[in-house]
């Protein structure tokens, strides 16, 4: 599969000039008309591995080609600071002057599968510009470091029994202002795992439901969220193509409130939620989250508009994590599409390589062992790591990420992906970081539409 590319450039603004001006690293800005008040030079730091496809064999040397340009012209003599080494691990910083023909950086090699990353930065008129590239070394052979608990299946079977004790108690409210000529849009909620409190209030999950107005039965898509605390508007594109869609939040709060509420929660009560109760597998924050994704499916399949057969789950980052987990735990799911999944092989850092978001096992900034690298917390992660759910996938999956992802490192994602024995496809947009470019979105939505028989 040919990888997609995302080309980045940045601009720097200079005060109005009427004659050639020299900046701090010696390059000239051409004359501009006397009426011009400012001018923007497109500054770009390009870092590219010396091999097409950015992928190498074990032991094969890697080189990175670095160029710094303004308006397409090489900034010869620019001071370039670079780092190169295994992704996400500390590396020595070096500074050199950029040769007229560009800079070649020796990246070394790896004798075990993994990734080597090179980043380069320059400062132009007080503004910092950065480029990054990542080379894969036999990524298809990366194996996980995370252990597989003997009672993994029993643990989740018991958890699902606990969920089944909670009645659905679904509620939905039409959002007339959000409806279109093709879909009706609702704010919905339903019960999830956990007993009611002393006031009789039980835990609920909230989301945005979009239902096609066209008569007949429809397939359904569960859209699970990336990390954070935010409102949601629903997956309208797939709904307008003919699918019932449900986009949920995971924190048990309505998803149609003013932004200020979510901002306050994300910096207050919910700050650091992926670490809440990490030392106890039975009370860890993600237990309720994982089970609530299954409860969302309970709601979808209960809808009279559902076709009774076609159910798919999708999401990116934490949503990619939840997509894989939901598909592994729920046999009603017929397919999944996961973008740059989080929480993959989080123990990688304990074995001298990159681990997945939320990086709880990474060393501190001063090089000390992570305060979360305790026996109890490490043990809990094994029950929640995507790696152990990936082993259990039985339905087709579509996956997408880039080599330059610095939030969900490719080492961690491949550790999970390589464990999948079900039918799978991987879309690589090599240059992308933790983001999705429009071409990817279109390809993924078309794949989903094909799986569900949509237009």
Coordinates of C-alpha atoms in Angstrom, one line a residue:
X1 CA 0.0 0.0 0.0
X2 CA 1.4 3.4 -1.0
X3 CA 1.7 5.6 2.1
X4 CA 0.0 9.0 2.3
X5 CA 2.0 12.0 3.1
X6 CA 1.4 15.1 5.1
X7 CA 3.6 18.0 4.1
X8 CA 4.1 20.6 6.8
X9 CA 5.2 24.2 6.5
X10 CA 5.2 27.1 8.9
X11 CA 5.4 30.8 8.4
X12 CA 7.4 33.5 10.1
X13 CA 6.3 37.2 10.0
X14 CA 8.8 40.0 9.4
X15 CA 8.2 43.7 10.0
X16 CA 7.8 45.9 6.9
X17 CA 11.0 46.3 4.9
X18 CA 11.8 48.3 1.8
X19 CA 15.3 46.9 1.1
X20 CA 17.1 43.6 1.5
X21 CA 17.3 42.6 5.1
X22 CA 19.6 40.1 6.8
X23 CA 18.4 37.9 9.6
X24 CA 20.4 36.4 12.3
X25 CA 21.6 33.4 10.3
X26 CA 22.5 35.3 7.2
X27 CA 19.8 34.7 4.6
X28 CA 18.1 37.6 2.7
X29 CA 14.5 38.5 2.2
X30 CA 13.9 39.9 -1.3
X31 CA 12.7 43.4 -1.9
X32 CA 8.9 43.9 -1.3
X33 CA 6.8 46.7 -2.7
X34 CA 6.9 50.0 -0.7
X35 CA 3.2 49.6 0.2
X36 CA 3.7 46.3 1.9
X37 CA 3.5 46.3 5.7
X38 CA 4.7 42.7 6.4
X39 CA 5.9 39.6 4.6
X40 CA 5.7 36.0 5.4
X41 CA 8.5 33.5 4.6
X42 CA 7.5 29.9 4.6
X43 CA 10.1 28.2 6.7
X44 CA 10.3 24.4 6.6
X45 CA 12.5 21.9 8.3
X46 CA 12.5 18.7 6.3
X47 CA 13.7 15.4 7.8
X48 CA 13.5 12.3 5.6
X49 CA 15.0 8.8 5.9
X50 CA 17.2 7.8 3.0
X51 CA 14.9 4.9 2.0
X52 CA 11.5 5.1 0.3
X53 CA 8.9 3.6 2.6
X54 CA 11.0 4.5 5.6
X55 CA 11.5 0.9 6.5
X56 CA 14.7 -1.1 7.0
X57 CA 15.9 -4.6 7.8
X58 CA 17.5 -5.5 11.1
X59 CA 21.1 -4.3 11.3
X60 CA 20.7 -2.1 8.2
X61 CA 22.1 1.5 8.7
X62 CA 19.7 4.4 8.6
X63 CA 20.5 7.9 7.4
X64 CA 18.3 11.0 7.6
X65 CA 18.5 13.8 5.1
X66 CA 17.8 17.3 6.7
X67 CA 17.1 20.5 4.8
X68 CA 16.0 23.9 6.0
X69 CA 14.3 26.2 3.6
X70 CA 12.6 29.6 3.5
X71 CA 10.4 30.2 0.4
X72 CA 11.9 27.1 -1.0
X73 CA 15.5 28.3 -0.7
X74 CA 18.1 26.4 1.4
X75 CA 19.2 28.3 4.4
X76 CA 22.9 27.4 4.2
X77 CA 24.7 28.1 7.4
X78 CA 21.6 27.8 9.6
X79 CA 22.3 26.4 13.0
X80 CA 20.5 23.1 13.2
X81 CA 20.0 21.3 16.5
X82 CA 19.2 17.6 16.2
X83 CA 18.6 14.4 18.1
X84 CA 18.6 10.9 16.8
X85 CA 18.0 7.5 18.5
X86 CA 15.3 5.0 19.4
X87 CA 11.9 6.7 19.5
X88 CA 10.7 8.2 22.8
X89 CA 14.0 7.5 24.6
X90 CA 16.6 10.1 25.7
X91 CA 19.1 11.1 23.0
X92 CA 22.1 13.4 22.9
X93 CA 21.5 16.8 21.3
X94 CA 24.0 18.1 18.8
X95 CA 24.2 21.4 16.9
X96 CA 25.8 21.9 13.5
X97 CA 25.7 24.5 10.7
X98 CA 23.6 23.5 7.7
X99 CA 25.7 22.8 4.6
X100 CA 24.6 24.2 1.3
X101 CA 23.7 20.7 0.1
X102 CA 21.7 19.8 3.2
X103 CA 22.7 17.7 6.2
X104 CA 23.0 13.9 6.4
X105 CA 22.6 12.5 9.9
X106 CA 23.8 9.0 10.6
X107 CA 21.0 7.3 12.5
X108 CA 22.7 4.0 13.3
X109 CA 20.7 0.8 13.3
X110 CA 18.9 -1.6 15.6
X111 CA 19.5 -5.3 16.1
X112 CA 16.0 -5.7 17.4
X113 CA 12.8 -4.6 15.7
X114 CA 11.8 -1.0 16.5
X115 CA 12.0 2.6 15.4
X116 CA 14.7 5.2 15.1
X117 CA 13.6 8.9 15.3
X118 CA 15.4 12.0 14.2
X119 CA 14.2 15.5 15.0
X120 CA 15.8 18.7 13.9
X121 CA 15.1 22.3 15.0
X122 CA 16.1 25.8 13.9
X123 CA 15.3 29.2 15.3
X124 CA 14.6 31.9 12.8
X125 CA 13.9 35.4 14.1
X126 CA 13.1 34.1 17.5
X127 CA 10.7 31.4 16.3
X128 CA 11.4 27.7 16.6
X129 CA 10.7 25.3 13.7
X130 CA 11.0 21.6 13.9
X131 CA 11.0 18.6 11.6
X132 CA 10.9 14.9 12.5
X133 CA 11.1 11.6 10.7
X134 CA 11.0 8.0 12.0
X135 CA 12.5 4.9 10.4
X136 CA 11.0 1.5 11.0
X137 CA 13.4 -1.4 11.6
X138 CA 11.5 -4.7 10.8
X139 CA 8.3 -3.4 12.5
X140 CA 6.3 -6.4 11.4
X141 CA 8.5 -8.4 13.9
X142 CA 7.9 -6.3 17.0
X143 CA 6.6 -8.4 19.8
X144 CA 4.9 -7.1 23.0
X145 CA 6.5 -6.8 26.4
X146 CA 3.2 -6.9 28.2
X147 CA 2.4 -10.2 30.0
X148 CA -0.9 -12.1 29.4
X149 CA -2.6 -12.9 32.7
X150 CA -3.8 -16.5 33.0
X151 CA -7.2 -15.3 34.3
X152 CA -7.7 -12.6 31.7
X153 CA -10.8 -14.1 30.2
X154 CA -12.3 -15.0 33.5
X155 CA -11.7 -11.5 34.8
X156 CA -13.6 -9.9 31.9
X157 CA -16.3 -12.6 31.9
X158 CA -17.1 -11.7 35.5
X159 CA -17.0 -8.0 34.7
X160 CA -19.6 -8.5 31.9
X161 CA -21.8 -10.4 34.3
X162 CA -21.6 -7.3 36.6
X163 CA -22.6 -5.1 33.8
X164 CA -25.6 -7.3 33.0
X165 CA -27.0 -6.6 36.4
X166 CA -27.6 -2.9 35.6
X167 CA -30.8 -2.2 33.7
X168 CA -30.5 -0.2 30.5
X169 CA -32.9 2.6 31.5
X170 CA -32.3 4.5 28.3
X171 CA -33.4 8.1 27.8
X172 CA -33.2 10.3 24.7
X173 CA -34.0 13.9 23.9
X174 CA -34.4 15.2 20.3
X175 CA -32.1 18.0 19.3
X176 CA -34.2 19.8 16.6
X177 CA -31.5 22.4 15.9
X178 CA -29.1 19.5 15.0
X179 CA -31.4 17.5 12.8
X180 CA -31.2 17.7 9.0
X181 CA -33.3 16.5 6.1
X182 CA -31.5 13.2 6.3
X183 CA -31.0 12.4 10.0
X184 CA -32.6 12.9 13.4
X185 CA -30.2 13.8 16.2
X186 CA -30.7 13.0 19.9
X187 CA -28.8 13.5 23.2
X188 CA -29.1 10.1 24.9
X189 CA -28.0 8.4 28.1
X190 CA -28.3 4.9 29.7
X191 CA -27.2 3.1 32.8
X192 CA -23.8 1.4 33.1
X193 CA -22.0 -0.7 35.6
X194 CA -22.1 0.3 39.2
X195 CA -24.7 0.3 42.0
X196 CA -26.8 3.4 42.7
X197 CA -25.6 5.7 45.4
X198 CA -27.3 6.6 48.7
X199 CA -29.5 9.1 46.8
X200 CA -30.6 6.4 44.3
X201 CA -28.5 7.9 41.5
X202 CA -26.8 5.4 39.2
X203 CA -23.9 5.8 36.9
X204 CA -24.9 6.7 33.3
X205 CA -23.2 7.1 30.0
X206 CA -24.1 10.0 27.6
X207 CA -23.8 10.4 23.9
X208 CA -25.1 11.8 20.6
X209 CA -27.3 9.4 18.6
X210 CA -27.9 10.1 14.9
X211 CA -30.7 8.1 13.1
X212 CA -31.3 8.1 9.4
X213 CA -34.8 9.4 8.4
X214 CA -34.9 7.0 5.5
X215 CA -37.4 4.2 6.2
X216 CA -36.3 0.7 6.9
X217 CA -33.6 -0.9 9.1
X218 CA -30.1 0.4 9.3
X219 CA -26.6 -0.8 10.3
X220 CA -25.0 0.8 13.4
X221 CA -21.7 2.4 14.2
X222 CA -20.4 3.0 17.8
X223 CA -18.0 6.0 17.7
X224 CA -15.7 5.8 20.8
X225 CA -13.8 8.9 21.9
X226 CA -10.2 10.0 22.1
X227 CA -8.7 11.0 25.4
X228 CA -9.9 14.1 27.2
X229 CA -13.1 15.7 28.4
X230 CA -15.2 17.4 25.8
X231 CA -18.7 17.8 24.2
X232 CA -19.7 15.8 21.1
X233 CA -21.8 16.5 18.1
X234 CA -22.2 13.0 16.8
X235 CA -20.9 11.1 13.7
X236 CA -23.2 12.8 11.1
X237 CA -21.3 11.9 8.0
X238 CA -21.8 8.1 8.4
X239 CA -25.4 8.7 9.6
X240 CA -26.2 10.7 6.4
X241 CA -24.8 7.8 4.4
X242 CA -27.3 5.5 6.1
X243 CA -25.9 4.2 9.4
X244 CA -27.2 4.7 12.9
X245 CA -24.3 6.3 14.8
X246 CA -23.7 6.7 18.5
X247 CA -20.8 8.9 19.6
X248 CA -20.3 8.5 23.4
X249 CA -18.4 10.2 26.1
X250 CA -16.8 8.0 28.8
X251 CA -17.0 10.1 31.9
X252 CA -20.6 9.8 32.9
X253 CA -21.5 13.5 32.2
X254 CA -23.8 15.0 29.5
X255 CA -22.0 15.7 26.2
X256 CA -24.0 18.8 25.2
X257 CA -22.9 21.3 27.9
X258 CA -20.9 24.5 27.5
X259 CA -17.2 24.1 26.9
X260 CA -16.2 25.7 30.2
X261 CA -17.6 22.7 32.1
X262 CA -15.4 20.3 30.3
X263 CA -12.4 22.6 30.6
X264 CA -12.9 22.8 34.4
X265 CA -13.3 19.0 34.7
X266 CA -10.2 18.2 32.6
X267 CA -8.0 20.4 34.7
X268 CA -9.7 19.5 38.0
X269 CA -11.6 16.4 39.0
X270 CA -10.8 14.4 35.8
X271 CA -7.2 15.5 35.4
X272 CA -5.1 12.3 35.0
X273 CA -8.0 10.0 34.9
X274 CA -6.1 7.2 33.1
X275 CA -4.1 6.7 36.4
X276 CA -7.1 6.6 38.8
X277 CA -7.0 3.5 40.9
X278 CA -4.3 2.0 38.7
X279 CA -3.1 -0.2 41.6
X280 CA -6.4 -2.2 41.7
X281 CA -7.7 -4.0 38.6
X282 CA -11.3 -4.1 40.0
X283 CA -11.6 -0.4 40.6
X284 CA -9.3 1.0 37.9
X285 CA -10.9 3.9 36.0
X286 CA -10.9 2.1 32.6
X287 CA -12.9 -0.9 33.9
X288 CA -16.1 1.2 33.9
X289 CA -15.1 2.8 30.6
X290 CA -14.5 -0.6 28.8
X291 CA -17.8 -2.0 30.1
X292 CA -19.6 1.2 29.2
X293 CA -18.6 0.7 25.5
X294 CA -20.4 -2.7 25.7
X295 CA -23.4 -1.0 27.3
X296 CA -23.4 1.4 24.4
X297 CA -23.7 -1.6 22.1
X298 CA -26.6 -2.8 24.2
X299 CA -28.3 0.4 23.5
X300 CA -27.7 0.4 19.8
X301 CA -28.9 -3.2 19.3
X302 CA -32.1 -2.3 21.2
X303 CA -33.1 0.3 18.8
X304 CA -36.0 -0.6 16.5
X305 CA -34.2 1.0 13.6
X306 CA -31.2 -1.3 13.9
X307 CA -31.0 -4.0 11.2
X308 CA -30.2 -6.7 13.8
X309 CA -26.9 -7.7 12.3
X310 CA -24.3 -5.1 11.2
X311 CA -22.5 -3.4 14.1
X312 CA -19.1 -1.7 13.8
X313 CA -17.0 0.3 16.3
X314 CA -14.5 3.0 15.4
X315 CA -12.3 5.7 17.0
X316 CA -8.9 7.2 17.2
X317 CA -6.2 7.3 19.9
X318 CA -8.0 6.4 23.1
X319 CA -10.8 5.7 20.7
X320 CA -8.6 3.3 18.8
X321 CA -7.9 1.6 22.1
X322 CA -11.6 1.3 22.9
X323 CA -12.4 0.1 19.4
X324 CA -10.1 -2.9 19.6
X325 CA -11.2 -3.7 23.2
X326 CA -14.9 -3.4 22.4
X327 CA -14.6 -5.6 19.3
X328 CA -12.6 -8.2 21.3
X329 CA -15.1 -8.3 24.2
X330 CA -18.4 -8.1 22.3
X331 CA -19.2 -10.8 19.7
X332 CA -22.0 -8.6 18.3
X333 CA -19.4 -6.4 16.7
X334 CA -18.8 -7.4 13.1
X335 CA -15.8 -5.1 12.3
X336 CA -13.7 -2.3 13.6
X337 CA -11.7 0.7 12.4
X338 CA -9.0 1.9 14.8
X339 CA -6.8 4.9 14.2
X340 CA -3.4 5.2 16.1
X341 CA -4.6 3.2 19.1
X342 CA -3.5 4.2 22.6
X343 CA -2.7 2.0 25.6
X344 CA -0.7 -0.5 23.5
X345 CA 2.2 -2.3 25.3
X346 CA 2.5 0.3 28.0
X347 CA 5.2 -1.7 29.7
X348 CA 7.6 -1.1 26.8
X349 CA 9.5 1.5 28.8
X350 CA 10.3 -1.1 31.5
X351 CA 12.2 -3.1 28.7
X352 CA 14.2 -0.2 27.3
X353 CA 11.9 0.8 24.5
X354 CA 8.8 3.0 23.8
X355 CA 5.6 2.2 25.5
X356 CA 2.0 3.3 24.6
X357 CA 0.0 6.3 25.8
X358 CA -0.5 7.3 28.6
X359 CA 3.2 6.6 29.2
X360 CA 2.7 5.9 32.9
X361 CA 5.8 3.6 32.9
X362 CA 8.2 6.1 31.3
X363 CA 11.0 7.5 33.4
X364 CA 10.7 10.9 34.9
X365 CA 12.3 14.0 33.3
X366 CA 15.3 13.6 35.6
X367 CA 15.8 10.0 34.6
X368 CA 14.3 8.3 37.7
X369 CA 12.1 5.2 37.5
X370 CA 8.4 6.0 37.0
X371 CA 6.5 6.3 40.3
X372 CA 3.8 4.1 38.7
X373 CA 6.2 1.2 38.0
X374 CA 5.0 -0.7 41.1
X375 CA 4.2 -4.4 41.0
X376 CA 0.5 -3.7 41.6
X377 CA 0.1 -1.1 38.9
X378 CA 2.1 -3.1 36.4
X379 CA -0.1 -6.1 37.1
X380 CA -3.3 -4.0 36.5
X381 CA -2.1 -2.8 33.1
X382 CA -2.0 -6.4 31.8
X383 CA -5.8 -6.6 32.1
X384 CA -6.3 -3.4 30.2
X385 CA -3.5 -3.3 27.6
X386 CA -4.7 -3.4 24.0
X387 CA -2.1 -6.1 23.3
X388 CA -4.1 -8.7 25.2
X389 CA -7.4 -7.7 23.5
X390 CA -5.7 -7.7 20.0
X391 CA -4.8 -11.4 20.5
X392 CA -8.5 -12.1 20.9
X393 CA -9.9 -10.2 17.9
X394 CA -12.0 -12.4 15.5
X395 CA -13.5 -9.8 13.2
X396 CA -12.0 -7.8 10.3
X397 CA -10.2 -4.6 11.3
X398 CA -8.9 -1.5 9.5
X399 CA -6.0 0.3 11.1
X400 CA -4.2 3.5 10.4
X401 CA -1.3 5.5 11.8
X402 CA 1.9 7.3 11.0
X403 CA 5.6 6.6 11.8
X404 CA 5.9 10.1 13.3
X405 CA 3.4 9.7 16.0
X406 CA 4.9 11.0 19.3
X407 CA 1.8 10.3 21.4
X408 CA 1.1 6.7 20.5
X409 CA 4.5 5.5 19.4
X410 CA 4.5 3.1 16.4
X411 CA 6.6 0.6 18.4
X412 CA 3.7 0.2 20.8
X413 CA 1.0 0.0 18.1
X414 CA 2.9 -2.6 16.1
X415 CA 3.3 -4.6 19.3
X416 CA -0.5 -4.9 19.4
X417 CA -1.1 -5.1 15.6
X418 CA 1.3 -8.0 15.2
X419 CA -0.7 -10.0 17.7
X420 CA -3.9 -9.9 15.6
X421 CA -4.7 -13.1 13.7
X422 CA -8.1 -11.9 12.4
X423 CA -8.3 -10.3 8.9
X424 CA -6.6 -6.9 9.1
X425 CA -5.5 -4.0 6.9
X426 CA -3.0 -1.2 7.8
X427 CA -3.0 2.2 6.2
X428 CA 0.3 4.0 6.8
X429 CA 0.5 7.8 6.4
X430 CA 4.2 7.8 7.2
X431 CA 4.8 11.5 7.8
X432 CA 1.8 12.0 10.0
X433 CA 2.0 12.3 13.8
X434 CA -0.9 12.0 16.1
X435 CA -3.5 13.2 13.6
X436 CA -5.5 12.1 10.6
X437 CA -5.3 13.7 7.2
X438 CA -8.4 14.1 5.0
X439 CA -7.3 11.4 2.6
X440 CA -7.2 8.9 5.5
X441 CA -10.6 9.9 6.8
X442 CA -12.1 9.4 3.3
X443 CA -10.5 6.0 2.9
X444 CA -11.5 4.8 6.4
X445 CA -15.1 6.0 6.0
X446 CA -15.3 4.3 2.6
X447 CA -14.1 1.1 4.2
X448 CA -16.7 1.3 6.9
X449 CA -19.4 2.1 4.3
X450 CA -18.4 -1.0 2.3
X451 CA -18.5 -3.2 5.4
X452 CA -21.9 -2.0 6.3
X453 CA -23.3 -1.9 2.8
X454 CA -23.8 1.9 2.8
X455 CA -23.9 4.2 -0.2

